[in-house]
Amino acid sequence: MDEQKVLSIKGLLDDTPEEYLSHKEKYENSIRKSVLFYKTLHSTEDENMSVDEKTKLNFRNIVTSAIFKDNSPFMLHNSMFIPTIMGQGTDEQREYWMKRAKNMEIIGTYAQTELGHGTFIRGLETQATYDPDTEEFVLHSPVLSSYKWWPGGLAHTANYCIVMARLYIKGKSHGIHPFMVQIRDEETHMPLPGIKLGEIGAKLGFNTVNNGFLGFENHRISRDRMLMKNAQVLKDGTFVAGSNSKLTYGTMVYVRVLIVSNMANMLAKAVTIALRYSAIRRQSQPKPDEPEPQILDYVTQQHKLFIAIASSHAFYMNAMWLWEIYYSVSLQLASGKLDNLPELHALACCLKPLSTIDATAMIEKCRLACGGHGYMLSANLAQTYGLATAAYTYEGENTVLLLQAARSLVKAWVGHVKGRPLKGTMAYLAGDSTVKAWDGSIDGIIQSFKVVAIRKISSVVKILQDYEKSGLSPEDAWNKASVFLTAASEAHGRAVLLSVYKSEMDKRAAVLSPPLRKVLLQLVDLYVTYWALEKVGDMLLYASITDKDVDELQRRYIELLAAIRPNAVGLVDAFDFRDEILNSTLGAYDGRAYERLMEEAMKSPLNAEPVNQTFHKYLKPFMRGKL
Ligand SMILES: CCCCCCCC/C=C\CCCCCCCCC/C=C/C(=O)SCCNC(=O)CCNC(=O)[C@H](O)C(C)(C)COP(=O)(O)OP(=O)(O)OC[C@H]1O[C@@H](n2cnc3c(N)ncnc32)[C@H](O)[C@@H]1OP(=O)(O)O
Ligand SMILES: Cc1cc2nc3c(=O)[nH]c(=O)nc-3n(C[C@H](O)[C@H](O)[C@H](O)COP(=O)(O)OP(=O)(O)OC[C@H]3O[C@@H](n4cnc5c(N)ncnc54)[C@H](O)[C@@H]3O)c2cc1C
């Protein structure tokens, strides 16, 4: 999608900074921009594009949608409503609903989380009771905790939504299934009878995404509104189960894959802002007879920022790699082949948490690296942090997902010990877990991360087995060992992130010009060395690194920072964010940060007059002792 075309849309960009709008005005402004933006953005989507091309376009959309600073109320329409129709609808349902959804004749969201349950899907309480006499489902929220709570766009934007509800037939529960529900009248936009809607209130971020609540009072929908690709309810109320109940969780896997790419983009944006500012900001005078240096020349500043560039590259390479796996598993699922689904789920349950944990921490570090001006909302670092940190929680809270990955790792290890072959991204677990001598090469360090993962997984399995031998139930043993289960998942995720980044870069290196290859491989080297130093305790424990080796690694790291420094600004320019997308006083391409800070400051409503009316009303009588 040509950003120039998007940004040339008249009225798309704000003349009044969002920061000075009320909660309500922010939402209304975001709707105005979304309609303008969306009209242009999706007018370019070609009907004949493959799913893969469309998704790559969606990855691009992530960039262009960034102009919202706080994201769009249409976000769930694109990222979950449409994918759920695609993944959970029958051919007829897809035919009908995709046309309406893609043409924006309707706007949808994905309503799964409830006031009382987010993680535990099997605990959701919204009821969908089948009435065979009328061939309808009766949707009902039996208690307050069963109200849907959080879905983006639900409050005032969407007129349809996918509702994940517990299916009851003749008093028997058949688990959680997706239902297409119209929630507002298409003409008046009024909530339909038996439907309560509203906004959940101000949040740390996402304040223009219109997250809402939804309650049902015996609201009826026709039988054909249950998305029946994976499971069906026949007219007489016969339930036909799907081949795997987890297929209804498919949209979440898709979004977890999307989030890895989104983190690459968010981090690229933040480090572009922080690094460009670090190139123009001069401060202190280490050498009395020389001018104040660029703060980018302080090695501590390079340490804060260069890893963010490398991490954005690493996440992007892993996202593309994971997307290919997702895409091929989706094709297999379509032909009823399910055996690669568990590995895809486990991978997404590692990479979504690690990319959001790292991106959130590094975006905050980008803000902290910019001193006071980084604390300005006009810098757009706080908002970027607010968007990124939400991904720690949504689409599967990170701890819970890491524990899900641990289930697969424990199962794989126990199977391996019993002689069952390991496959795919877990095949390395069968490797030699003894490191005779430290190998400080990039491949050597990556191998050490694999050894750390093997050792952490095997040792936590031993802890689990010892607890169970001591008489603990499997569930209690699992909970007791859960801190080290998440640590084992993290170690596996690190090994995957590092090895995929390296192997994907190796694939591309051959077609790069020598100078570009040199710089990009320096980032790979920096990334691997940085994490070896960050995880030096694990390396000492499991990978035979010595203090001399650590000393060498530290010196190599410092040399890498110096080697990257001359290309640092070029590396963030290569992310190719337009100023309007960065939306930042500190990150603009022309480097006029001070002028932009002053321009933005003058937009504050308080600067419209030299004396605020509170002086005469409060201050003056107060200071005169007359209040
Ligand atoms: C005009 C503007 C236009 C804008 C254009 C912009 C375009 C936008 C594009 C991108 C934007 C940026 C990126 C996207 C952002 C999207 C925003 C999203 C907002 C947030 C939405 C949400 O949060 S939706 C709600 C998400 N909720 C969750 O994820 C809940 C998490 N909980 C769970 O997943 C399950 O409860 C859990 C897995 C934890 C447990 O499930 P349970 O049924 O209890 O299973 P259990 O008994 O534990 O057994 C596990 C068993 O099941 C297998 N399994 C579990 N899950 C899956 C799965 N998903 N797939 C396959 N298998 C699964 C698991 O392997 C275990 O198997 P075994 O070990 O038993 O063999
Ligand atoms: C910005 C934002 C946008 C969102 N958008 C949507 C949306 O569009 N649609 C939608 O349906 N939902 C949405 N959500 C909701 C989101 O999916 C849930 O917040 C998320 O699934 C976590 O559930 P919860 O909030 O109920 O927290 P809980 O599940 O109650 O978790 C709270 C804490 O308990 C811990 N915990 C819970 N279970 C376990 C366990 N088994 N083991 C160990 N620890 C555990 C968690 O780790 C966490 O620290 C959104 C959330 C946010 C923040």
Short mmCIF file of N, CA, C and O in Angstrom, two decimals, residues 267 270-271 274 304-312 315 354-369 381 385 494 527 530-531 534:
data_model
loop_
_atom_site.label_atom_id
_atom_site.label_comp_id
_atom_site.label_asym_id
_atom_site.label_seq_id
_atom_site.Cartn_x
_atom_site.Cartn_y
_atom_site.Cartn_z
N LEU A 267 8.43 -1.57 17.43
CA LEU A 267 9.79 -1.34 17.93
C LEU A 267 10.59 -0.52 16.92
O LEU A 267 11.34 0.38 17.28
N ALA A 270 9.60 3.09 17.39
CA ALA A 270 10.15 3.72 18.61
C ALA A 270 11.64 3.96 18.47
O ALA A 270 12.15 5.03 18.84
N VAL A 271 12.38 3.03 17.90
CA VAL A 271 13.83 3.22 17.82
C VAL A 271 14.19 4.23 16.73
O VAL A 271 15.20 4.94 16.84
N ALA A 274 13.78 7.48 18.72
CA ALA A 274 14.82 7.67 19.75
C ALA A 274 16.19 7.84 19.13
O ALA A 274 17.01 8.65 19.59
N LYS A 304 21.52 1.08 24.64
CA LYS A 304 20.06 1.15 24.83
C LYS A 304 19.33 0.95 23.51
O LYS A 304 18.24 0.39 23.46
N LEU A 305 19.93 1.45 22.41
CA LEU A 305 19.14 1.58 21.18
C LEU A 305 19.45 0.55 20.09
O LEU A 305 18.55 0.11 19.39
N PHE A 306 20.72 0.17 19.94
CA PHE A 306 21.05 -0.67 18.79
C PHE A 306 20.39 -2.05 18.89
O PHE A 306 20.00 -2.63 17.88
N ILE A 307 20.23 -2.55 20.11
CA ILE A 307 19.56 -3.86 20.26
C ILE A 307 18.12 -3.77 19.78
O ILE A 307 17.54 -4.76 19.29
N ALA A 308 17.51 -2.59 19.87
CA ALA A 308 16.13 -2.43 19.41
C ALA A 308 16.05 -2.55 17.89
O ALA A 308 15.10 -3.12 17.34
N ILE A 309 17.06 -2.04 17.20
CA ILE A 309 17.08 -2.20 15.73
C ILE A 309 17.20 -3.68 15.38
O ILE A 309 16.42 -4.23 14.60
N ALA A 310 18.14 -4.34 16.03
CA ALA A 310 18.37 -5.76 15.75
C ALA A 310 17.15 -6.59 16.11
O ALA A 310 16.74 -7.50 15.38
N SER A 311 16.50 -6.24 17.23
CA SER A 311 15.31 -7.00 17.66
C SER A 311 14.16 -6.82 16.69
O SER A 311 13.42 -7.77 16.40
N SER A 312 14.00 -5.63 16.14
CA SER A 312 12.94 -5.42 15.16
C SER A 312 13.18 -6.30 13.94
O SER A 312 12.27 -6.95 13.42
N PHE A 315 12.38 -9.93 14.99
CA PHE A 315 10.95 -10.22 15.08
C PHE A 315 10.34 -10.31 13.69
O PHE A 315 9.49 -11.16 13.42
N LEU A 354 7.39 -13.64 23.84
CA LEU A 354 8.76 -13.10 23.85
C LEU A 354 8.85 -11.81 23.05
O LEU A 354 9.50 -10.85 23.46
N SER A 355 8.16 -11.74 21.90
CA SER A 355 8.24 -10.50 21.10
C SER A 355 7.55 -9.35 21.83
O SER A 355 8.03 -8.21 21.80
N THR A 356 6.48 -9.62 22.56
CA THR A 356 5.81 -8.52 23.26
C THR A 356 6.58 -8.13 24.53
O THR A 356 6.67 -6.95 24.85
N ILE A 357 7.16 -9.10 25.20
CA ILE A 357 7.97 -8.77 26.39
C ILE A 357 9.17 -7.91 25.98
O ILE A 357 9.41 -6.84 26.53
N ASP A 358 9.89 -8.35 24.96
CA ASP A 358 11.09 -7.61 24.53
C ASP A 358 10.72 -6.25 23.95
O ASP A 358 11.33 -5.23 24.27
N ALA A 359 9.71 -6.22 23.08
CA ALA A 359 9.34 -4.96 22.43
C ALA A 359 8.87 -3.94 23.46
O ALA A 359 9.28 -2.78 23.43
N THR A 360 8.04 -4.39 24.40
CA THR A 360 7.55 -3.46 25.43
C THR A 360 8.72 -2.88 26.22
O THR A 360 8.82 -1.67 26.41
N ALA A 361 9.64 -3.74 26.64
CA ALA A 361 10.79 -3.28 27.44
C ALA A 361 11.68 -2.35 26.62
O ALA A 361 12.15 -1.31 27.11
N MET A 362 11.89 -2.67 25.35
CA MET A 362 12.81 -1.86 24.53
C MET A 362 12.18 -0.55 24.08
O MET A 362 12.86 0.46 23.95
N ILE A 363 10.86 -0.54 23.90
CA ILE A 363 10.18 0.73 23.57
C ILE A 363 10.27 1.67 24.77
O ILE A 363 10.57 2.85 24.64
N GLU A 364 10.10 1.13 25.96
CA GLU A 364 10.24 1.95 27.17
C GLU A 364 11.68 2.46 27.27
O GLU A 364 11.93 3.61 27.61
N LYS A 365 12.64 1.60 26.89
CA LYS A 365 14.04 2.03 26.95
C LYS A 365 14.31 3.15 25.92
O LYS A 365 15.08 4.06 26.17
N CYS A 366 13.63 3.07 24.80
CA CYS A 366 13.75 4.15 23.80
C CYS A 366 13.24 5.46 24.39
O CYS A 366 13.86 6.51 24.21
N ARG A 367 12.13 5.38 25.13
CA ARG A 367 11.61 6.60 25.74
C ARG A 367 12.60 7.14 26.76
O ARG A 367 12.96 8.30 26.77
N LEU A 368 13.09 6.25 27.61
CA LEU A 368 14.02 6.66 28.68
C LEU A 368 15.31 7.22 28.12
O LEU A 368 15.98 8.05 28.73
N ALA A 369 15.65 6.80 26.91
CA ALA A 369 16.91 7.27 26.30
C ALA A 369 16.79 8.69 25.78
O ALA A 369 17.79 9.30 25.39
N LEU A 381 6.23 8.34 22.04
CA LEU A 381 6.86 7.12 22.58
C LEU A 381 5.97 6.49 23.64
O LEU A 381 5.82 5.28 23.71
N TYR A 385 4.37 2.80 23.51
CA TYR A 385 4.50 1.86 24.64
C TYR A 385 3.12 1.33 25.04
O TYR A 385 2.92 0.13 25.22
N ARG A 494 13.71 -18.31 23.07
CA ARG A 494 14.96 -17.61 22.74
C ARG A 494 15.74 -18.38 21.68
O ARG A 494 16.23 -17.80 20.72
N TYR A 527 22.80 -9.03 18.13
CA TYR A 527 21.63 -9.64 18.79
C TYR A 527 22.04 -10.89 19.57
O TYR A 527 21.69 -11.06 20.74
N TYR A 530 24.38 -9.87 22.51
CA TYR A 530 23.59 -9.18 23.55
C TYR A 530 22.88 -10.21 24.43
O TYR A 530 22.95 -10.16 25.66
N TRP A 531 22.21 -11.16 23.81
CA TRP A 531 21.45 -12.14 24.59
C TRP A 531 22.35 -13.12 25.33
O TRP A 531 21.99 -13.58 26.42
N GLU A 534 23.08 -11.10 28.31
CA GLU A 534 21.89 -10.98 29.15
C GLU A 534 21.63 -12.28 29.92
O GLU A 534 21.16 -12.28 31.04
#
